Coordinates of C-alpha atoms and ligand atoms in Angstrom, one line a residue:
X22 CA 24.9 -2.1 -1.7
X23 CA 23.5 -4.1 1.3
X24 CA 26.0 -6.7 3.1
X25 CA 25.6 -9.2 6.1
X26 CA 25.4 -6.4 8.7
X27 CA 23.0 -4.3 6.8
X28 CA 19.4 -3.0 8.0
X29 CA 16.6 -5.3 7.5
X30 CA 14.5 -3.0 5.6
X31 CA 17.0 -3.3 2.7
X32 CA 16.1 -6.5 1.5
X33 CA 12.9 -7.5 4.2
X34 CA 9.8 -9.6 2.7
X35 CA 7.1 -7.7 4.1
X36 CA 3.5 -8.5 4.7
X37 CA 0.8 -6.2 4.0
X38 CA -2.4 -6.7 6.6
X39 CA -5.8 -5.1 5.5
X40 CA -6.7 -6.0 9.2
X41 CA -10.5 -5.8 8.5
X42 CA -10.1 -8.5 6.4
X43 CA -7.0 -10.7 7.4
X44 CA -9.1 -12.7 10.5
X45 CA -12.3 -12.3 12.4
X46 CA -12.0 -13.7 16.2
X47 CA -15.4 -12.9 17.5
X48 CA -17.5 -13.6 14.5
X49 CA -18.7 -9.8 14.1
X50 CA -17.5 -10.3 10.7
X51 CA -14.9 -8.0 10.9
X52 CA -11.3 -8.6 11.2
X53 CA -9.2 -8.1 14.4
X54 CA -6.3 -7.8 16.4
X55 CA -6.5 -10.9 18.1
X56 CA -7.6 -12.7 15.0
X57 CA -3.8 -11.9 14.0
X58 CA -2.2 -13.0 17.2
X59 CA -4.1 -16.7 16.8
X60 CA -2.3 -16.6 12.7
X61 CA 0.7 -15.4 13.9
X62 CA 1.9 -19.0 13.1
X63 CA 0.8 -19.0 9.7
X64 CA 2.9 -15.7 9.1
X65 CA 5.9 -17.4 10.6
X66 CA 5.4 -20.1 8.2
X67 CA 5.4 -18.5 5.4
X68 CA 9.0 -16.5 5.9
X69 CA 8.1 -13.0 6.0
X70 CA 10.4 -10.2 8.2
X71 CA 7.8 -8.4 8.7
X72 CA 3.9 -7.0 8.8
X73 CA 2.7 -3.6 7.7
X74 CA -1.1 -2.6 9.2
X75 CA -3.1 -0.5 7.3
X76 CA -4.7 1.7 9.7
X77 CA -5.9 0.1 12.8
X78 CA -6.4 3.7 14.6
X79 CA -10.1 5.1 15.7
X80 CA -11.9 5.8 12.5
X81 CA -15.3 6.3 11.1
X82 CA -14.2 4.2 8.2
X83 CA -15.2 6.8 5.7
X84 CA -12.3 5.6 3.4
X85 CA -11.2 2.1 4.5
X86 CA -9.9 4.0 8.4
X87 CA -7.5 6.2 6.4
X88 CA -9.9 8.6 7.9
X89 CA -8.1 8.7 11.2
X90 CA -10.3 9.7 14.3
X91 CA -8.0 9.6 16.6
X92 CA -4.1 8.4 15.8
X93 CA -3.3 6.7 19.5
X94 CA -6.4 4.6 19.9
X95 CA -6.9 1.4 17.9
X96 CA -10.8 1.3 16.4
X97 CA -13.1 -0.9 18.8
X98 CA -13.7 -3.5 16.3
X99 CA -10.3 -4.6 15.7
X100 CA -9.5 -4.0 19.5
X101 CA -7.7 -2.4 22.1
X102 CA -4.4 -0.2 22.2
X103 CA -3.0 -2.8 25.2
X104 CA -3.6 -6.2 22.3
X105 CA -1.8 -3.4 19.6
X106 CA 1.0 -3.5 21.7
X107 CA 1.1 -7.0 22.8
X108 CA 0.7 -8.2 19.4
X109 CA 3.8 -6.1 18.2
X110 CA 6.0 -7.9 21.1
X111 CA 4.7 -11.3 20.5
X112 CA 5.3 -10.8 16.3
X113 CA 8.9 -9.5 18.0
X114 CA 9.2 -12.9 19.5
X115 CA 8.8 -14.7 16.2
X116 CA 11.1 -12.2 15.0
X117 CA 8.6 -10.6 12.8
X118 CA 8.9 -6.5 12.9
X119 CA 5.7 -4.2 13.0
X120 CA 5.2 -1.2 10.4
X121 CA 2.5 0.8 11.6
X122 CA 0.8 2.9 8.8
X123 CA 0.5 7.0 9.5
X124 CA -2.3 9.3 7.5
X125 CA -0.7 13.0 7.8
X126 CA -2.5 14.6 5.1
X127 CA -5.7 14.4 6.2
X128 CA -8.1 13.4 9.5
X129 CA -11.1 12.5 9.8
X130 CA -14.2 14.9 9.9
X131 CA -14.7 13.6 13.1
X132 CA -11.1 14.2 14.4
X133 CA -11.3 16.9 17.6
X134 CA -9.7 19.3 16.1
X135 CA -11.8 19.4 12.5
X136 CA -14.6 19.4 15.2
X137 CA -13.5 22.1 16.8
X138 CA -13.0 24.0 13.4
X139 CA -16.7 23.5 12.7
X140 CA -17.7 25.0 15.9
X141 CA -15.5 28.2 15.2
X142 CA -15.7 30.9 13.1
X143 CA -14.2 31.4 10.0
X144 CA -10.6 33.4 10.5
X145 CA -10.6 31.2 14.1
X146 CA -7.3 30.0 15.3
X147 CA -8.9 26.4 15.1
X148 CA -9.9 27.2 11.4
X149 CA -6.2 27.4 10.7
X150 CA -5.2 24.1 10.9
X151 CA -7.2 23.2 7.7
X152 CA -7.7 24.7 4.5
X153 CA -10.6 26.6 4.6
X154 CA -11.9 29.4 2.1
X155 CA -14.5 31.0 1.1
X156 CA -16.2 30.2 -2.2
X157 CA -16.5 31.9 -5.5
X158 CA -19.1 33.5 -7.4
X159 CA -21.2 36.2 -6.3
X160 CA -22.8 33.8 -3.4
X161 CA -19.8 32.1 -2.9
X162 CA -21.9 29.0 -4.2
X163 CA -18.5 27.9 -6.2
X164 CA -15.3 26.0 -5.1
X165 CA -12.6 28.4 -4.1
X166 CA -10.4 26.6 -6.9
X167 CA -10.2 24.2 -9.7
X168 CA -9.1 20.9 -7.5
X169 CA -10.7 17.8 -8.1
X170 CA -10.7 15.0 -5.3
X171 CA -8.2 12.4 -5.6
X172 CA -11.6 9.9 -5.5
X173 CA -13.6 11.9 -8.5
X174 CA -15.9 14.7 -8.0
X175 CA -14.8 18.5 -6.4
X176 CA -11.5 18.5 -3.8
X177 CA -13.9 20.9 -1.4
X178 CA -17.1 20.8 0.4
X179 CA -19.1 23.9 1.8
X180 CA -19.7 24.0 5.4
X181 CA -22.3 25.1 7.1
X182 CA -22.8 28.1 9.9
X183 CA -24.2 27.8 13.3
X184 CA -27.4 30.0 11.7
X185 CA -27.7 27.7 9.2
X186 CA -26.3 29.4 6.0
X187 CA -23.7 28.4 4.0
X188 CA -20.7 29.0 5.0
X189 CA -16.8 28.7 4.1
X190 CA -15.3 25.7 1.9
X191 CA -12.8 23.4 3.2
X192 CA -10.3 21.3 1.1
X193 CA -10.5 17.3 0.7
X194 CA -8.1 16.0 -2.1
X195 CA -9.6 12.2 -1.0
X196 CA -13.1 11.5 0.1
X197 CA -15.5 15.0 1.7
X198 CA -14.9 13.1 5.2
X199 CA -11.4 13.4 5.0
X200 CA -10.1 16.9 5.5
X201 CA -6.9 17.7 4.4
X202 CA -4.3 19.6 7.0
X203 CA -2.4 22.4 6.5
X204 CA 1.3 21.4 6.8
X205 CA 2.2 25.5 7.0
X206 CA 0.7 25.4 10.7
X207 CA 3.2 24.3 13.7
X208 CA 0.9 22.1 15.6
X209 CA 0.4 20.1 12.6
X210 CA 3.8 19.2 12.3
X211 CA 4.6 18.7 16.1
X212 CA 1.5 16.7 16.2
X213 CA 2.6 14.2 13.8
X214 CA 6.3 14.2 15.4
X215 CA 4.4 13.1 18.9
X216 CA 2.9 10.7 16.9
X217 CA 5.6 9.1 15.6
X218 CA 7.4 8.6 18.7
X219 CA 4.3 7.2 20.4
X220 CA 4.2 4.4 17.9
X221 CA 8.0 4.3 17.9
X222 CA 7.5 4.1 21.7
X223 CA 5.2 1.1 21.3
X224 CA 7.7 -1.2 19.1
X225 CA 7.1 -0.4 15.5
X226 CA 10.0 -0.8 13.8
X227 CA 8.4 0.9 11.1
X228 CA 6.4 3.4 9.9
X229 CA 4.0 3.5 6.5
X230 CA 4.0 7.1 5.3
X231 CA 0.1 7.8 3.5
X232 CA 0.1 10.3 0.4
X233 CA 3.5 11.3 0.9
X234 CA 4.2 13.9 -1.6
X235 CA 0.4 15.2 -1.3
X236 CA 1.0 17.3 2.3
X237 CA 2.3 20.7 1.3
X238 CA 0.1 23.1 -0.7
X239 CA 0.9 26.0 -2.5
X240 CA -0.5 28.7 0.3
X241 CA -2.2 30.5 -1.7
X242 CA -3.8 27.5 -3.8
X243 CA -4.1 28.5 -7.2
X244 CA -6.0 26.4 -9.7
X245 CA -4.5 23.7 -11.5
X246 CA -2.1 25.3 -14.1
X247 CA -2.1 23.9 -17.5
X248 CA 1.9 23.4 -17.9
X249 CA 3.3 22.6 -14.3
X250 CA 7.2 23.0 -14.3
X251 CA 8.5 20.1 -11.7
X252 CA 8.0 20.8 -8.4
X253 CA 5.4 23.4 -8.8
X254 CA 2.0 21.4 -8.7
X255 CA -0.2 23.1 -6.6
X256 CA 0.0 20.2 -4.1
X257 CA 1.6 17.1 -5.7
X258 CA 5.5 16.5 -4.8
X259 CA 6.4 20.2 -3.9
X260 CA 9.6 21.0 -3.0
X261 CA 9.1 21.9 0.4
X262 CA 7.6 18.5 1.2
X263 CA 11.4 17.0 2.3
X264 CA 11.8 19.3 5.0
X265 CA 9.1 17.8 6.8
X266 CA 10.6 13.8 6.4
X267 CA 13.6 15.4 7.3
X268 CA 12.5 16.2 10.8
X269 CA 10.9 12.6 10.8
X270 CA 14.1 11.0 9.9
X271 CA 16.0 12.6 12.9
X272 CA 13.0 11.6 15.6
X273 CA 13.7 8.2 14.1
X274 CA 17.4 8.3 14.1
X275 CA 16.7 9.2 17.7
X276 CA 15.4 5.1 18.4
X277 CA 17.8 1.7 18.5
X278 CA 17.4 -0.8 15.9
X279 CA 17.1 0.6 12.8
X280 CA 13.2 1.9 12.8
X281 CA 12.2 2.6 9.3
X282 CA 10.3 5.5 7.3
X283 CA 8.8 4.5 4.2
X284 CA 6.7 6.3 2.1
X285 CA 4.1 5.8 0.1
X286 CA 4.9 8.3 -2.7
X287 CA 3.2 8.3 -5.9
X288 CA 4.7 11.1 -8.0
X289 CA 3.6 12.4 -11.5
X290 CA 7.4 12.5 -12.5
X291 CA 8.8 9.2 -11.6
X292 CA 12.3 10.8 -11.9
X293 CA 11.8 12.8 -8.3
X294 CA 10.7 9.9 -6.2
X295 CA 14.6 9.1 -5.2
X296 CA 14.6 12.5 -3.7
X297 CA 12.4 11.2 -1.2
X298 CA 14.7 8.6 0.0
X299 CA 18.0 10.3 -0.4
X300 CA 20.2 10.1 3.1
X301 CA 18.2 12.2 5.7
X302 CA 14.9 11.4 4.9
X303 CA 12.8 8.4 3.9
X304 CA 14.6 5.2 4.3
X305 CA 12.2 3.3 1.4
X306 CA 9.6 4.3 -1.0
X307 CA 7.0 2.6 -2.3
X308 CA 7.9 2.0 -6.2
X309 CA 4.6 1.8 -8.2
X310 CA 5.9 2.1 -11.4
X311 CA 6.9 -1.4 -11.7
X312 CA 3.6 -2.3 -10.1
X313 CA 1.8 -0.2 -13.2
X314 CA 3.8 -2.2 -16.1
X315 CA 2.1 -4.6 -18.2
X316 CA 2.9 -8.2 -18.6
X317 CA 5.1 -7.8 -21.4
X318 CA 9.5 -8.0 -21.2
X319 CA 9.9 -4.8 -22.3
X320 CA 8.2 -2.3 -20.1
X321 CA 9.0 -4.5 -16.9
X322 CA 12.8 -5.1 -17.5
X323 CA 12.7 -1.1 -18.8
X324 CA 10.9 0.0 -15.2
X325 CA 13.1 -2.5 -13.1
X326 CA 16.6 -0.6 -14.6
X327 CA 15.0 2.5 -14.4
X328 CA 13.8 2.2 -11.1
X329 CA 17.7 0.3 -9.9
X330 CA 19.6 3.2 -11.3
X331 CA 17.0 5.5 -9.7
X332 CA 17.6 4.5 -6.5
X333 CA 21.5 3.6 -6.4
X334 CA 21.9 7.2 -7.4
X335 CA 20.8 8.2 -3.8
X336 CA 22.3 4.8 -2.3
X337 CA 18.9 3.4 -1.1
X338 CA 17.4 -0.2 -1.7
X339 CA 14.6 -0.7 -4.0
X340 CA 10.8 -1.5 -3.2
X341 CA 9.3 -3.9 -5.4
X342 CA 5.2 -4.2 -5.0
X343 CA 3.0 -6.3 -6.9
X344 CA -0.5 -4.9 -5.2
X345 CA -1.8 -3.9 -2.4
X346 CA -5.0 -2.7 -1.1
X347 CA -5.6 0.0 -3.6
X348 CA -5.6 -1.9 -6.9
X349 CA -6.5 -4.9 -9.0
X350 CA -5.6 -8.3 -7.7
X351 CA -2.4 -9.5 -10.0
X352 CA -4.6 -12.7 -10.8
X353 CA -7.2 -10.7 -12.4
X354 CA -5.1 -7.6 -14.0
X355 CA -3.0 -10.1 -16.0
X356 CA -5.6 -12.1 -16.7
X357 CA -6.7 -9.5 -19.2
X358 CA -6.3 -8.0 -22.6
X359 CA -4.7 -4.3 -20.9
X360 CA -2.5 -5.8 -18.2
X361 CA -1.0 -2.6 -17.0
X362 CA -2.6 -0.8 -13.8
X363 CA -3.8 2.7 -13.6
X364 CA -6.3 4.2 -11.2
X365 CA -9.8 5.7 -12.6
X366 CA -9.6 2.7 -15.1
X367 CA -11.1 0.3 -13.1
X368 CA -14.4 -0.7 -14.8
X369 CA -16.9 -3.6 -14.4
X370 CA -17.4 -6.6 -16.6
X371 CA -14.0 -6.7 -18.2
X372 CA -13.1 -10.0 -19.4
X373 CA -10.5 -11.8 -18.3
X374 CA -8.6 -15.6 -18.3
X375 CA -8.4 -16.1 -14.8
X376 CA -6.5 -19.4 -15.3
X377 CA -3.8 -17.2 -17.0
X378 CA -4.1 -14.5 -15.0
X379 CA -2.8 -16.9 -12.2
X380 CA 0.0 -17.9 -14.3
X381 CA 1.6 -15.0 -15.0
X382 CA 1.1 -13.8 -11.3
X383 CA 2.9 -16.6 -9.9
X384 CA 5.7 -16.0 -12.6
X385 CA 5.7 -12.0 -11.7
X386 CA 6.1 -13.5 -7.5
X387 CA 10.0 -15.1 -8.8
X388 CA 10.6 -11.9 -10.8
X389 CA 10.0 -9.7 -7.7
X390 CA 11.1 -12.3 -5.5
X391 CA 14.4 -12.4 -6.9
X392 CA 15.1 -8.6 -7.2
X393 CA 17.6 -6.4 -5.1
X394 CA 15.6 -4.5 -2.5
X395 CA 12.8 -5.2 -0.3
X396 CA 9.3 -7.0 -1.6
X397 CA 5.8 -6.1 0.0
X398 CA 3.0 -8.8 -0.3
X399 CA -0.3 -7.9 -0.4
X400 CA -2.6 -10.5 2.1
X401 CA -4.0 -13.0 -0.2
X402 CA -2.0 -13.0 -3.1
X403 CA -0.1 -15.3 -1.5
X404 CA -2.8 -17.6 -1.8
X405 CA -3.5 -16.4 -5.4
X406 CA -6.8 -14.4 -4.8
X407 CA -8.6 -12.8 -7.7
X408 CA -10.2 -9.8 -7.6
X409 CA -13.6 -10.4 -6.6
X410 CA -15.4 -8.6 -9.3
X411 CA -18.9 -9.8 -8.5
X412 CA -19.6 -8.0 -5.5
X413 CA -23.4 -6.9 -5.1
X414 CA -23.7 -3.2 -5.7
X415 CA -24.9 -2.9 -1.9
X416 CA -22.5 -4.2 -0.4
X417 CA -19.9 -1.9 -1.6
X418 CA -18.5 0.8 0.5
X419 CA -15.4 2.3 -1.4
X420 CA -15.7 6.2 -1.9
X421 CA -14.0 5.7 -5.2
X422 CA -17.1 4.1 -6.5
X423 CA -19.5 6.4 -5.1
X424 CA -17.8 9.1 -6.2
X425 CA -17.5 7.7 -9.5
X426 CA -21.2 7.4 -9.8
X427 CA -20.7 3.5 -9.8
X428 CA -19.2 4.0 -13.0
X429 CA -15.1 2.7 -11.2
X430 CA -16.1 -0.6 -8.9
X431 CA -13.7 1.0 -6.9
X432 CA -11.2 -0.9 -4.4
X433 CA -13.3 -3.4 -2.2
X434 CA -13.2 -6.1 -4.8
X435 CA -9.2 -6.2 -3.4
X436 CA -10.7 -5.9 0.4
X437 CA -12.7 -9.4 0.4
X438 CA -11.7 -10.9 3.9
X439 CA -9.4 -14.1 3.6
X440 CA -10.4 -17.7 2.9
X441 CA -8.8 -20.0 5.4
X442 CA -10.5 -23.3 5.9
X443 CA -14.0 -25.0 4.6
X444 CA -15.9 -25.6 1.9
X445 CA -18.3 -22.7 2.4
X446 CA -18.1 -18.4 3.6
X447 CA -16.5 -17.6 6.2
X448 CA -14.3 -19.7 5.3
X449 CA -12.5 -20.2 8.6
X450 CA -12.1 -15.9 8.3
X451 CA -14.7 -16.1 11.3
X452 CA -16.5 -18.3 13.4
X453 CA -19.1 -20.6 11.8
X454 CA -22.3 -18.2 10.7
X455 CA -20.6 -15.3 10.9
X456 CA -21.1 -13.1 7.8
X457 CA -18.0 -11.3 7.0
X458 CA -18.1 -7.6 5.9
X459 CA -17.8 -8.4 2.6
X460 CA -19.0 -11.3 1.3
X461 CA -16.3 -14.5 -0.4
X462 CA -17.5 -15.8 -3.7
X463 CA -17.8 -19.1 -2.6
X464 CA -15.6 -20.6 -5.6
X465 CA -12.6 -19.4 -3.2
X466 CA -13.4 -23.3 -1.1
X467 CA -10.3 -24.3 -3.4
X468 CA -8.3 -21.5 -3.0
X469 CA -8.6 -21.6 1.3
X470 CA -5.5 -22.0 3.3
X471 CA -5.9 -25.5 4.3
X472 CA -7.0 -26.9 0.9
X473 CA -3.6 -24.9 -0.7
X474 CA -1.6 -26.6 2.3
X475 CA -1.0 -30.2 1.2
X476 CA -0.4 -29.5 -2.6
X477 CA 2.6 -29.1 -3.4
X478 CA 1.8 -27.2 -6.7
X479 CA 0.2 -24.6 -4.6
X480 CA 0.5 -20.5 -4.8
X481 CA 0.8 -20.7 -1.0
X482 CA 3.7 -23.3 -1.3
X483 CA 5.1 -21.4 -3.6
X484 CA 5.1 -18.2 -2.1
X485 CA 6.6 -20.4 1.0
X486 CA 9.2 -21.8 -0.9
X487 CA 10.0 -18.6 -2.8
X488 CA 10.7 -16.7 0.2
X489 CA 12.4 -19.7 2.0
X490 CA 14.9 -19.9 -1.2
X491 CA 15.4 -16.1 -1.3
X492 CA 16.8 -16.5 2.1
X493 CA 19.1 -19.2 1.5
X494 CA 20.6 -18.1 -1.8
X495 CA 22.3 -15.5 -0.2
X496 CA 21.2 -12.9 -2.8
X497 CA 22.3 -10.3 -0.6
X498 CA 24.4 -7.5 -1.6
X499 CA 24.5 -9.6 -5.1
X500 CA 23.7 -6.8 -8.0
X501 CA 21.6 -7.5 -10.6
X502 CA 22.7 -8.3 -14.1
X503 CA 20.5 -9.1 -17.4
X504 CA 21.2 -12.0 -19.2
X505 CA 20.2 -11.1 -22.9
X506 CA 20.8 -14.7 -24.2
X507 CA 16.7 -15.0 -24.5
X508 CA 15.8 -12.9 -26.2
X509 CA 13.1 -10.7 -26.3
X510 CA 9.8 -12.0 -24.8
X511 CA 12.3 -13.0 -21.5
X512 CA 13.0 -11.0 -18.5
X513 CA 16.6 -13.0 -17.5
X514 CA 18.7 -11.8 -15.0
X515 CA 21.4 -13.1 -12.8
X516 CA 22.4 -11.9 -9.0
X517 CA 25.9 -13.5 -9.0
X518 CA 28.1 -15.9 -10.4
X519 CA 25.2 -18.8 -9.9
X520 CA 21.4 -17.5 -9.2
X521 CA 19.6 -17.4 -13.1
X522 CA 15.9 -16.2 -12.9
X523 CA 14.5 -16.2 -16.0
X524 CA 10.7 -15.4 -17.2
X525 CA 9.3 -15.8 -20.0
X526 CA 6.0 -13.6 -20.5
X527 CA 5.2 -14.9 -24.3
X528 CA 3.2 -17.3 -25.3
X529 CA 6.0 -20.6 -26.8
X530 CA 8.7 -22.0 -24.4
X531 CA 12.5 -21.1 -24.1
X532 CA 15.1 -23.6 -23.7
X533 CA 16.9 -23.2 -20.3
X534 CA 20.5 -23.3 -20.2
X535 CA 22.0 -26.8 -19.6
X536 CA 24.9 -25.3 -17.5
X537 CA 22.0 -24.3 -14.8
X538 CA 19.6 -26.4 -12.8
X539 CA 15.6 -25.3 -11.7
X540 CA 15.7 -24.8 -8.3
X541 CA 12.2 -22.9 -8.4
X542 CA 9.2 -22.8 -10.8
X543 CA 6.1 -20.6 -11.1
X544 CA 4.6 -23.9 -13.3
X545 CA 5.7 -27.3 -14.2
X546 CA 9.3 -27.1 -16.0
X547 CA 9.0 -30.3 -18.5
X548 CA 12.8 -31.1 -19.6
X549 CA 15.0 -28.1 -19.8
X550 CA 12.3 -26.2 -21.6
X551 CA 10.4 -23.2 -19.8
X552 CA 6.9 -22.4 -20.7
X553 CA 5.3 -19.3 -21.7
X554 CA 3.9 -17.3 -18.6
X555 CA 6.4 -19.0 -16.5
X556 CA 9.2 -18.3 -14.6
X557 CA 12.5 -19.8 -12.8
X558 CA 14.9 -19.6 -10.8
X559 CA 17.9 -21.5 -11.7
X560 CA 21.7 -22.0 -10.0
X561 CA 24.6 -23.2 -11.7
Ligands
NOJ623 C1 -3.4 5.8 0.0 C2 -4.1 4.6 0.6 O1 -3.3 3.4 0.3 C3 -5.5 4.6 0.2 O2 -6.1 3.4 0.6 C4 -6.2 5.8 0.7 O3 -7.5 5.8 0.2 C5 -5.5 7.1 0.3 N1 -4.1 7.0 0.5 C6 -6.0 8.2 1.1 O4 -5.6 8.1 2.5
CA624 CA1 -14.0 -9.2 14.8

């Protein structure tokens, strides 16, 4: 239970920044660091405690800069390690905390020391730090086991030798230019401690912890086995995982003011992810489950008490998510007939009521808004973004569609940089006849910054106001109750003796209660009746 004096990453509103796409301010196309700093204000304005980069680090960009070149050098085209740090004090200033994201499972191929693997010989020191095999089969032409990659296809590529034959395998459970590390080898592990503190050292107040329950592997990597007794996956949520966010947990106990660990942990058995946030290790986990539900009362108010009990058990705060970079915009998703989210389903030309869509997203921002726990938003769906579906196959750059064979449009349809001002691309995400990285369906001239600012009715205003109210209503350290008077069809819940949110996710209205007024809608409330695909929060 969280009280005045508690941590601020037990309730925070944080703000997820795909930097390459939040603001360009030299009209390469790209966003950047200093195309932050100059939105800074914009982020004040609209509430948030705090900003979580994806990664901004040296990076080919094989897979979006999760492909981490180097971890203490920010990538050229978003700036310099000196504005990094500048732009974490002056967000300080505002009083708006930095969470810096951290990729320990794999590198880059073009990190130094998967370099210097290449270079050596198989059974070298340098060789060690990675997972490399030889293959099977009589020419050792065949994986060295059964793993598939995250992204679709094999989990290994084959290397070649100086001579030009070919040589060992090496393991890759994302894309073949992301090399996974093996977690058994010390220098792995004090490598990521030093990294840790440097960013720790720099002002982040928190840390984003990548494909948390992927690091350690059973060593000697067995193929997939058909029934998989919890905890024994050959790499997903193993046991032996904690020990390593143990150790994190005391280098960040070691800092002032409450610098957080939170990780991004998707596990096959949603039962074990509080064991990743029991006391000693991560301080808050990503909860996807609730981000997976379908629009329907049911499954979400079923995954909300699932996920509260979950997590009271082992006395952390909840996480609630409604996207991020790696899936379908909420505008879109429930927009559809199959409203629930699940990777490796994404396909193109599925239909979908975008006008709907929108309504039900806005409602789903109160119901997550009004939860106990902390609340992530995803750039842009504060201005109610779709996905942008339309995207000309070359232009595309995810690995999740190549490696689908085009057959999964993949993530970048999420990615589109941000419309700010102006009737035509960039809108205002770069300088005037820039061409941003992706290109913005030009539709988005209604949904920009500036022409959301003056209405009132807006998803912007009412992300403003929704985060604005959630402050004032003291919800804090105010548990969650369900109000069952609705019946089903509802989601109602109470956090006290006067805050009502209530949503209704079918299709006729509910009557509201008289005892209560609206102090929040996701559309307009007429009377004391609430709409279908609407939601409210009420005070008494
Ligand atoms: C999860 C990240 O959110 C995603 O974007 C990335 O592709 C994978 N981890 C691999 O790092
Ligand atoms: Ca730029």
């Amino acid at each position: 239970m969280t009280d005045r004096r508690s941590p601020w990453w037990q309730d925070a509103v944080i703000y997820q920044i795909y930097i390459r796409s939040f603001a360009d301010s030299n009209g390469d196309g790209i966003g950047d660091l200093e195309g932050v700093r100059t939105r800074l204000g914009y982020l004040k304005k609209l509430g948030i405690d705090a900003v979580w980069f994806t990664p901004w680090y040296k990076s080919p960009i094989a897979d979006g800069g999760y492909d981490v070149e180097d971890y203490r050098e920010i990538h050229e085209d978003f700036g310099t390690l000196e504005q990094a740090e500048a732009l974490i004090r002056e967000a300080g200033e505002l009083g708006i905390r930095t969470i810096v994201d951290i990729v320990p499972n794999h590198v880059s191929e073009r990190h130094p020391w998967f370099r210097a693997a290449l270079a050596s010989r198989p059974g070298s020191p340098e060789r060690a730090r990675f997972w490399f095999r030889s293959g099977r089969g009589p020419r050792g032409d065949e994986r060295p086991n059964s793993w598939d990659s995250i992204f679709q296809g094999e989990a290994w590529s084959r290397t070649t030798d100086e001579d030009g034959r070919p040589g060992e395998w090496y393991l890759h459970l994302f894309a073949t230019e992301q090399p996974d590390l093996n977690w058994n080898h010390p220098d792995v592990r004090a490598e990521h401690e030093a990294i840790i503190r440097f960013w720790f050292d720099r002002g982040a107040a928190g840390i984003r912890v990548d494909s948390a329950a992927l690091l350690v592997k059973a060593p000697d990597l067995p193929d997939i086995p058909v029934h998989i007794a919890a905890g024994e996956h050959p790499y997903e949520d193993r046991d032996d995982v904690h020990d390593i966010y143990r150790s994190w947990r005391k280098v960040a106990d070691t800092y002032p003011g409450d610098r957080a660990l939170i990780g991004e942990v998707w596990v096959p058995d949603p039962s074990r992810l509080p064991l990743y946030v029991r006391p000693g290790e991560f301080h808050s986990a990503f909860n996807f489950d609730f981000m997976s539900q379908p629009w329907d009362a049911e499954a979400m108010s079923t995954s909300i008490q699932s996920t509260l009990d979950a997590f009271d058990a082992v006395g952390a705060p909840s996480t609630w998510v409604l996207s991020n970079h790696d899936v379908t915009r909420p505008v879109t998703r429930y927009g559809r007939e199959d409203t629930g989210f699940a990777f490796a389903r994404k396909r193109f030309g599925i239909s979908t009521d975008l006008e709907l869509g929108r309504s039900r997203a806005r409602a789903a921002a109160l119901i997550v808004g009004a939860l106990p726990g902390s609340l992530y938003i995803y750039q842009g769906d504060e201005l109610g973004l779709p996905e942008a579906e339309d995207l000309p196959p070359s232009v595309l750059q995810d690995p999740m569609y190549f490696r689908s064979a085009g057959v999964d449009p993949g993530r970048d349809g999420c990615r589109v940089p941000l419309p700010w001002s102006g009737s035509h691309p960039p809108f205002g995400f770069g300088p005037k006849g820039s061409s941003p990285w992706l290109p913005q369906p030009t539709e988005w001239a209604s949904l920009t910054v500036d022409a959301q600012e003056p209405d009132p009715a807006s998803t912007l205003n009412l992300y403003r106001r929704m985060i604005r109210v959630r402050g004032e209503t003291s919800l804090r350290g105010k548990p969650l109750k369900w109000d069952q008077s609705f019946g089903a069809g509802v989601v109602a819940f109470t956090r006290g003796a006067e805050f009502l949110c209530v949503a209704n996710m079918a299709g006729a209205a509910v009557p509201l209660p008289e005892s209560h007024r609206v102090i929040l809608a996701s559309s307009d409330v007429v009377g004391t009746s609430l709409p279908g695909n609407t939601a409210a929060w009420l005070i008494a």
